[in-house]
XYZ file of C-alpha atoms in Angstrom:
482
model
C 5.774 -10.434 33.399
C 4.132 -7.491 35.025
C 7.358 -5.791 35.890
C 8.402 -5.937 32.311
C 5.325 -4.110 30.960
C 3.245 -1.160 31.819
C 6.056 1.254 31.514
C 4.149 3.891 29.470
C 4.267 6.194 32.606
C 7.866 6.139 33.096
C 9.183 5.594 29.737
C 8.425 8.304 26.880
C 7.213 7.202 23.435
C 10.287 7.374 21.116
C 10.487 6.543 17.435
C 13.373 5.460 15.316
C 16.052 8.179 14.536
C 14.993 10.074 11.562
C 17.473 11.501 9.065
C 17.481 15.260 8.928
C 15.334 16.858 6.116
C 18.357 18.226 4.420
C 20.080 15.118 4.292
C 17.299 12.733 3.210
C 15.970 15.049 0.593
C 18.624 14.231 -1.801
C 18.269 10.602 -2.038
C 15.583 7.774 -2.098
C 16.711 5.886 0.679
C 14.350 5.111 3.915
C 14.361 8.057 6.260
C 13.897 6.073 9.647
C 16.923 4.256 11.142
C 16.358 0.866 12.701
C 15.790 0.331 16.499
C 18.577 -0.863 18.353
C 17.733 -3.919 20.385
C 17.678 -2.119 23.866
C 15.335 0.670 22.426
C 12.967 -1.852 20.649
C 12.745 -3.629 24.032
C 12.060 -0.550 26.105
C 9.540 0.905 23.728
C 7.713 -2.626 23.465
C 7.596 -2.495 27.484
C 5.425 0.627 27.203
C 2.390 -1.626 26.140
C -0.238 -1.684 28.860
C -1.508 -5.200 27.907
C -5.207 -4.081 27.571
C -7.821 -6.668 28.291
C -9.627 -5.552 25.299
C -6.736 -4.714 22.682
C -8.186 -1.935 20.485
C -4.819 -1.907 18.530
C -5.529 -5.497 17.474
C -9.006 -5.059 16.741
C -8.163 -1.928 14.572
C -5.703 -3.728 12.498
C -7.281 -5.259 9.535
C -5.289 -8.437 9.821
C -6.029 -8.576 13.738
C -2.377 -9.132 14.425
C -1.774 -10.281 17.880
C -0.049 -7.076 18.999
C -0.130 -6.867 22.764
C 1.486 -10.588 22.813
C 4.461 -10.008 20.491
C 5.004 -6.700 22.120
C 5.264 -8.523 25.558
C 7.558 -11.083 23.949
C 9.912 -8.192 22.564
C 10.103 -6.613 26.036
C 11.139 -9.789 27.421
C 13.651 -10.352 24.701
C 12.010 -13.220 23.177
C 12.380 -11.796 19.586
C 12.471 -15.114 17.477
C 9.072 -16.005 19.165
C 7.690 -12.432 18.893
C 8.554 -12.490 15.041
C 6.885 -15.776 14.852
C 3.657 -14.626 16.351
C 3.834 -11.464 14.242
C 3.997 -13.118 10.813
C 1.495 -15.813 11.775
C -1.345 -13.604 10.451
C 0.626 -11.318 8.238
C 2.591 -12.279 5.039
C 4.472 -8.994 5.043
C 5.260 -7.609 8.504
C 8.096 -5.458 7.554
C 6.125 -3.920 4.727
C 3.215 -3.122 7.096
C 5.639 -1.785 9.699
C 7.031 0.578 7.155
C 3.991 1.803 5.116
C 0.848 1.334 7.152
C -0.718 4.324 8.249
C -0.528 3.327 12.042
C -1.767 6.688 13.219
C -5.065 5.797 11.751
C -5.126 2.043 12.512
C -3.302 0.181 15.415
C -1.310 3.097 17.095
C -4.337 5.555 16.639
C -6.526 3.343 18.839
C -3.817 2.507 21.415
C -5.411 2.847 24.634
C -2.496 4.743 26.239
C -2.476 7.226 23.347
C -6.078 8.216 24.347
C -4.823 8.569 27.895
C -2.147 11.115 26.748
C 0.793 9.105 27.201
C 1.647 8.643 23.615
C 1.246 5.498 21.721
C 3.322 2.447 21.705
C 5.378 2.488 18.602
C 3.854 -0.555 17.108
C 4.753 -0.055 13.550
C 8.492 0.408 14.247
C 8.635 -2.485 16.355
C 6.926 -4.626 13.802
C 9.589 -3.504 11.184
C 12.679 -4.021 13.797
C 11.143 -7.614 14.552
C 11.146 -8.856 10.881
C 14.330 -7.181 9.765
C 15.957 -8.802 12.784
C 14.314 -12.131 11.616
C 15.710 -11.774 8.095
C 19.225 -10.912 9.300
C 19.253 -13.952 11.809
C 17.739 -16.375 9.486
C 14.427 -16.871 11.466
C 12.670 -16.442 8.075
C 12.165 -19.854 6.957
C 11.789 -20.794 3.219
C 8.466 -21.193 1.864
C 7.790 -25.083 1.997
C 5.036 -26.303 -0.220
C 2.423 -28.641 1.348
C 1.985 -32.205 -0.309
C 1.063 -32.003 -3.791
C -2.702 -31.706 -4.479
C -2.556 -32.047 -8.256
C -4.449 -28.758 -8.821
C -3.294 -25.451 -9.870
C -4.258 -21.798 -9.226
C -3.508 -18.876 -11.539
C -3.340 -15.484 -9.881
C -3.623 -12.294 -11.914
C -1.558 -9.546 -10.222
C 1.728 -9.809 -8.248
C 0.876 -6.894 -5.790
C 0.251 -7.462 -2.049
C -3.083 -9.239 -2.581
C -1.914 -11.792 -5.241
C 1.575 -12.342 -3.349
C -0.255 -12.984 0.025
C -2.638 -15.468 -1.667
C 0.099 -17.225 -3.687
C 2.272 -17.858 -0.570
C -0.979 -19.313 1.369
C -2.000 -21.435 -1.404
C 1.724 -22.839 -1.963
C 1.941 -23.639 1.652
C -1.446 -25.811 1.148
C 0.334 -27.790 -1.914
C -1.292 -26.081 -4.965
C 0.713 -25.201 -7.997
C 0.544 -21.477 -8.135
C 1.519 -19.309 -11.391
C 1.445 -15.505 -10.734
C 0.865 -13.378 -13.808
C 1.776 -9.711 -14.039
C 1.946 -7.045 -16.392
C 5.071 -5.540 -15.213
C 8.670 -6.876 -15.564
C 8.936 -7.015 -11.891
C 6.842 -8.616 -8.907
C 5.359 -6.531 -6.135
C 2.953 -4.345 -7.896
C 2.765 -0.910 -6.190
C 5.094 -2.052 -3.452
C 7.759 -1.908 -6.106
C 6.449 0.694 -8.524
C 4.047 2.905 -6.813
C 5.616 3.371 -3.442
C 8.939 5.404 -3.411
C 12.114 4.028 -1.719
C 12.225 6.653 0.875
C 9.168 4.736 2.614
C 9.811 1.333 1.295
C 13.377 0.197 -0.270
C 12.946 -2.111 -2.979
C 15.396 -4.978 -1.454
C 12.549 -5.491 1.180
C 9.966 -6.412 -1.418
C 12.265 -8.355 -3.483
C 13.570 -10.739 -0.851
C 9.768 -11.568 -0.235
C 9.281 -12.404 -3.985
C 12.313 -14.481 -3.952
C 11.218 -16.543 -1.255
C 8.032 -17.317 -3.079
C 9.767 -18.224 -6.194
C 12.269 -20.317 -4.567
C 9.248 -21.887 -2.583
C 7.798 -22.941 -6.270
C 5.604 -20.133 -7.120
C 6.028 -19.554 -10.804
C 6.151 -15.928 -12.095
C 4.960 -14.972 -15.506
C 6.229 -11.410 -15.727
C 5.580 -8.903 -18.632
C 2.179 -11.073 -19.088
C -0.946 -9.068 -19.918
C -4.181 -10.719 -19.709
C -6.145 -9.691 -22.842
C -2.867 -9.415 -24.819
C -1.106 -12.801 -23.894
C -4.015 -14.708 -23.093
C -7.917 -14.107 -22.349
C -9.575 -14.911 -18.971
C -11.036 -17.849 -20.397
C -7.533 -19.334 -21.490
C -6.426 -19.030 -17.877
C -9.784 -20.723 -16.487
C -9.043 -23.466 -18.756
C -5.497 -23.874 -17.650
C -6.086 -23.814 -13.906
C -8.459 -25.214 -11.441
C -9.042 -21.743 -10.094
C -8.284 -18.206 -10.935
C -7.679 -15.216 -8.636
C -8.177 -11.714 -9.774
C -5.805 -9.454 -7.892
C -4.674 -6.687 -10.127
C -5.555 -3.436 -8.112
C -6.670 -0.255 -9.560
C -4.584 1.655 -11.819
C -6.653 4.062 -13.836
C -6.259 7.575 -12.644
C -8.911 9.986 -11.903
C -8.906 12.923 -14.263
C -8.383 16.502 -13.522
C -11.541 18.158 -15.058
C -10.255 21.881 -15.520
C -9.469 23.783 -18.733
C -6.240 23.189 -19.883
C -6.000 19.861 -18.292
C -4.513 18.301 -21.426
C -1.580 20.433 -21.690
C 2.030 18.977 -21.926
C 3.287 18.725 -18.269
C 0.194 17.581 -16.746
C 0.614 13.899 -15.710
C -0.928 11.012 -13.822
C 0.441 10.467 -10.414
C 1.097 6.674 -10.912
C 3.005 7.455 -14.408
C 5.204 9.906 -12.452
C 5.833 7.393 -9.459
C 6.620 4.463 -11.684
C 9.157 6.530 -13.772
C 10.999 7.429 -10.601
C 10.789 3.973 -9.115
C 12.088 2.482 -12.164
C 15.346 4.958 -12.229
C 15.733 4.214 -8.459
C 15.789 0.384 -9.425
C 18.649 1.256 -11.991
C 16.431 1.403 -15.150
C 17.267 4.012 -17.873
C 13.865 5.813 -18.137
C 13.384 7.823 -21.289
C 10.631 10.200 -19.814
C 13.143 10.946 -16.876
C 15.936 11.698 -19.335
C 13.761 13.709 -21.424
C 12.313 15.683 -18.623
C 8.712 14.800 -19.297
C 8.456 13.056 -15.893
C 11.415 14.806 -13.991
C 10.887 17.666 -11.633
C 14.311 18.976 -11.614
C 14.474 22.710 -11.605
C 10.635 22.991 -12.199
C 7.790 24.563 -10.092
C 5.621 21.539 -9.277
C 2.082 21.431 -8.175
C 0.521 18.294 -6.924
C -3.415 18.029 -6.681
C -4.694 15.711 -4.253
C -4.514 15.128 -0.566
C -3.912 11.280 -0.052
C -0.978 9.319 0.623
C -0.099 9.028 -3.277
C 0.014 12.794 -3.142
C 2.506 12.834 -0.504
C 4.506 10.351 -2.456
C 4.554 12.638 -5.358
C 5.606 15.926 -3.593
C 8.358 14.144 -1.718
C 9.783 12.496 -4.920
C 9.591 16.061 -6.683
C 11.778 17.482 -3.755
C 14.237 14.477 -4.316
C 14.176 15.279 -8.135
C 15.397 18.735 -7.362
C 12.203 20.734 -8.009
C 12.572 24.565 -7.724
C 9.299 24.575 -5.721
C 6.756 21.982 -4.702
C 3.093 22.791 -3.719
C 0.336 20.678 -2.817
C -3.355 21.709 -3.330
C -6.124 20.040 -1.337
C -9.715 21.370 -1.262
C -10.301 20.359 2.456
C -8.574 21.354 5.539
C -5.441 19.590 7.219
C -7.756 17.882 9.652
C -9.701 16.346 6.769
C -6.406 15.125 5.031
C -7.027 11.555 3.832
C -3.270 10.793 3.959
C -1.232 10.029 6.781
C -0.256 12.980 9.284
C 3.280 11.374 9.573
C 3.641 11.727 5.742
C 2.389 15.297 5.824
C 4.804 16.409 8.652
C 7.782 14.691 6.614
C 6.676 16.641 3.444
C 6.527 19.898 5.398
C 10.007 19.244 6.909
C 11.368 18.631 3.415
C 9.990 21.723 2.244
C 6.780 21.312 0.687
C 4.141 24.058 0.635
C 0.697 22.874 1.588
C -2.175 25.111 0.070
C -5.154 24.026 2.218
C -8.748 24.448 1.373
C -7.532 25.254 -2.299
C -8.635 23.714 -5.584
C -7.313 24.273 -9.032
C -9.864 26.067 -11.569
C -7.664 26.124 -14.720
C -4.059 25.465 -16.153
C -2.222 28.135 -18.201
C 0.222 27.509 -20.667
C 1.973 28.277 -23.911
C 2.355 26.324 -26.809
C 0.533 23.773 -25.035
C 2.770 23.366 -22.189
C 1.740 24.123 -18.794
C 3.197 27.146 -17.050
C 0.744 27.577 -13.899
C -2.364 26.681 -12.022
C -5.079 29.257 -11.453
C -6.664 28.018 -7.945
C -9.464 29.357 -5.700
C -9.756 29.381 -1.881
C -12.311 27.092 -0.453
C -14.447 26.806 2.875
C -16.040 23.788 4.287
C -19.866 24.194 4.033
C -22.854 22.080 5.170
C -22.254 18.261 5.665
C -22.915 15.930 2.887
C -24.984 12.803 3.399
C -22.085 11.047 5.034
C -21.789 13.843 7.493
C -18.495 15.257 5.864
C -18.361 18.898 5.403
C -18.494 19.686 1.623
C -16.028 22.226 0.201
C -17.139 25.366 -1.559
C -15.691 28.069 -3.371
C -14.984 31.421 -1.840
C -15.982 34.170 -4.303
C -13.009 36.197 -5.348
C -10.512 33.769 -3.738
C -8.402 33.133 -6.937
C -4.783 32.998 -6.680
C -2.025 31.747 -9.272
C 1.008 29.340 -8.728
C 3.576 28.792 -11.190
C 3.957 25.345 -12.587
C 5.891 23.508 -15.419
C 4.771 20.020 -13.904
C 1.458 19.287 -12.662
C 0.781 15.898 -10.952
C -2.612 14.632 -10.896
C -3.016 12.634 -7.352
C -6.785 12.374 -7.242
C -7.212 8.548 -6.713
C -7.565 5.648 -8.934
C -10.336 3.762 -10.504
C -10.605 0.284 -11.886
C -9.639 -0.479 -15.359
C -12.351 -1.930 -17.784
C -11.421 -5.521 -17.174
C -14.521 -7.288 -19.451
C -13.521 -5.262 -22.096
C -9.457 -5.638 -21.874
C -9.602 -9.302 -21.084
C -12.438 -10.340 -23.552
C -14.690 -11.348 -20.605
C -17.941 -9.872 -21.291
C -19.721 -12.075 -18.634
C -17.373 -10.989 -15.841
C -19.768 -8.884 -13.649
C -18.731 -5.419 -12.178
C -20.211 -2.938 -10.024
C -21.294 0.486 -11.279
C -17.802 1.697 -9.950
C -16.045 -0.823 -12.189
C -14.834 -2.873 -9.474
C -15.074 -6.775 -9.691
C -18.330 -8.014 -7.989
C -17.376 -10.828 -5.589
C -19.648 -12.786 -3.228
C -18.596 -11.366 0.375
C -18.837 -14.941 1.902
C -16.187 -16.560 -0.286
C -14.866 -13.965 -2.765
C -15.914 -15.785 -5.942
C -17.092 -13.819 -8.800
C -20.172 -14.807 -10.911
C -17.846 -17.207 -12.915
C -17.365 -20.462 -11.440
C -13.759 -20.800 -10.095
C -13.031 -17.217 -10.597
C -12.209 -15.294 -7.173
C -11.260 -11.662 -6.653
C -9.383 -9.724 -4.035
C -8.020 -6.552 -2.958
C -8.442 -3.148 -4.619
C -10.141 -4.635 -7.538
C -13.015 -5.580 -5.274
C -12.878 -2.870 -2.416
C -11.688 0.157 -4.558
C -8.218 1.929 -3.704
C -7.247 1.150 -0.305
C -4.565 0.122 2.092
C -1.861 -2.613 1.616
C -3.010 -4.147 4.817
C -6.240 -4.749 3.439
C -4.944 -6.250 0.345
C -3.029 -8.762 2.343
C -5.865 -9.508 4.537
C -8.375 -9.932 1.267
C -5.461 -12.070 -0.364
C -5.193 -14.414 2.498
C -8.871 -14.756 2.898
C -9.235 -15.546 -1.011
C -6.779 -18.151 -0.632
C -8.829 -19.873 2.110
C -11.684 -19.655 0.050
C -10.015 -21.055 -2.960
C -8.767 -23.904 -0.751
C -12.523 -24.737 0.223
C -13.566 -24.332 -3.266
C -10.997 -26.862 -4.692
C -11.296 -29.293 -1.829
C -15.040 -29.460 -2.515
C -14.448 -29.763 -6.108
C -12.142 -33.033 -5.482
C -14.625 -34.369 -2.945
C -17.574 -34.399 -5.470
C -18.777 -37.299 -7.385
C -16.885 -38.040 -10.427
C -19.659 -37.305 -12.724
C -19.998 -33.995 -11.598
C -16.196 -33.295 -11.134
C -15.851 -34.333 -14.961
C -18.430 -31.721 -15.889
């Protein structure tokens, strides 16, 4: 084994080939090619096989990364895949969209020593794509029927991860979602150049083929109340994510041509999926020929600027009030955007929107500097007097983050407790809300976060629901009847 590993000194870090910016900017296909077998094996062999693997401890799912890298280096690909999926319901998704530079790869020991991190995400993607290609991804097989059912509200990563685990345990599972396709933001929020939609659709097909029922176009509060679902199922999981956009509170913010990031991305993804989208056809959510300004600095902002490039924008500018080093989004995505022609205005924030006849025509911004640290130790941005500047804009996209919707009101569930931020209150020990048998997982509990955390929360919630339902069955008949 030893001679097959520890090659980080003699073998340089290598990522899969990336399509040239000029080529990839005209379509929504993924920008990275697949590893060839020899290259994946070679790159996996760079792992130092640490005694204390920081890559694993900094992965929310605690994936057994060193072991499946070793198996890959030894050519034991089916075993490597089996180990990678043992802790992860969607390894090919995480391999594509996880910010590895902030998680596993960012904490790789050989990265800290200056040799360049192991390309963990690319190997993870390679293994799972190889597994689908070779038939190593087994059908979902339900466990022995338990005669109990679980309703999952939300077909995003948390809901899908929970549904898979619960079905494997023998429960009848129904997933409810407001959209017409399962996948949540994996389908409608993340552009195809990062995650092509067939990657998600084959996962949801596997669940459906395994007996998970999907009720799509179903909106809780309109088609049923939360109480209706509680009466229908033995347990309910709330995994709806956070969809309400934070607003841009500057004069002129209500002008035509100022749109929330999610509206913009959903429209683009629908078109990419083959739908006819009226807002694209009318130009309302289409950047073609326009000067575009995106306000925000997270991964959603990067998705928006890169989408605008592909729609044929005249110019694309990203305004972010802190500097590049404090950018919350992935540095890899920033680099990709820069290559594709996006202009970044670091340390700049919008002050007002200008327009004629209620249509936006420009953004008045101001230069910022980082002042004294706030309570968390992060430096607070402050305006530089006289630092005003203007940017033309016929489309302004608000990518300032997401908030929870008002679920107690929307779902006619006034007893459902939420935090002061609007997220659902759930017991940290078992993920149950204040309502008996109602659990919650993912962004609706922790706030807007990463897909990998949603998968972790969904799997944990499934385990908690299983314990709850087992205890319910084992209770005395009189208590069970109550």
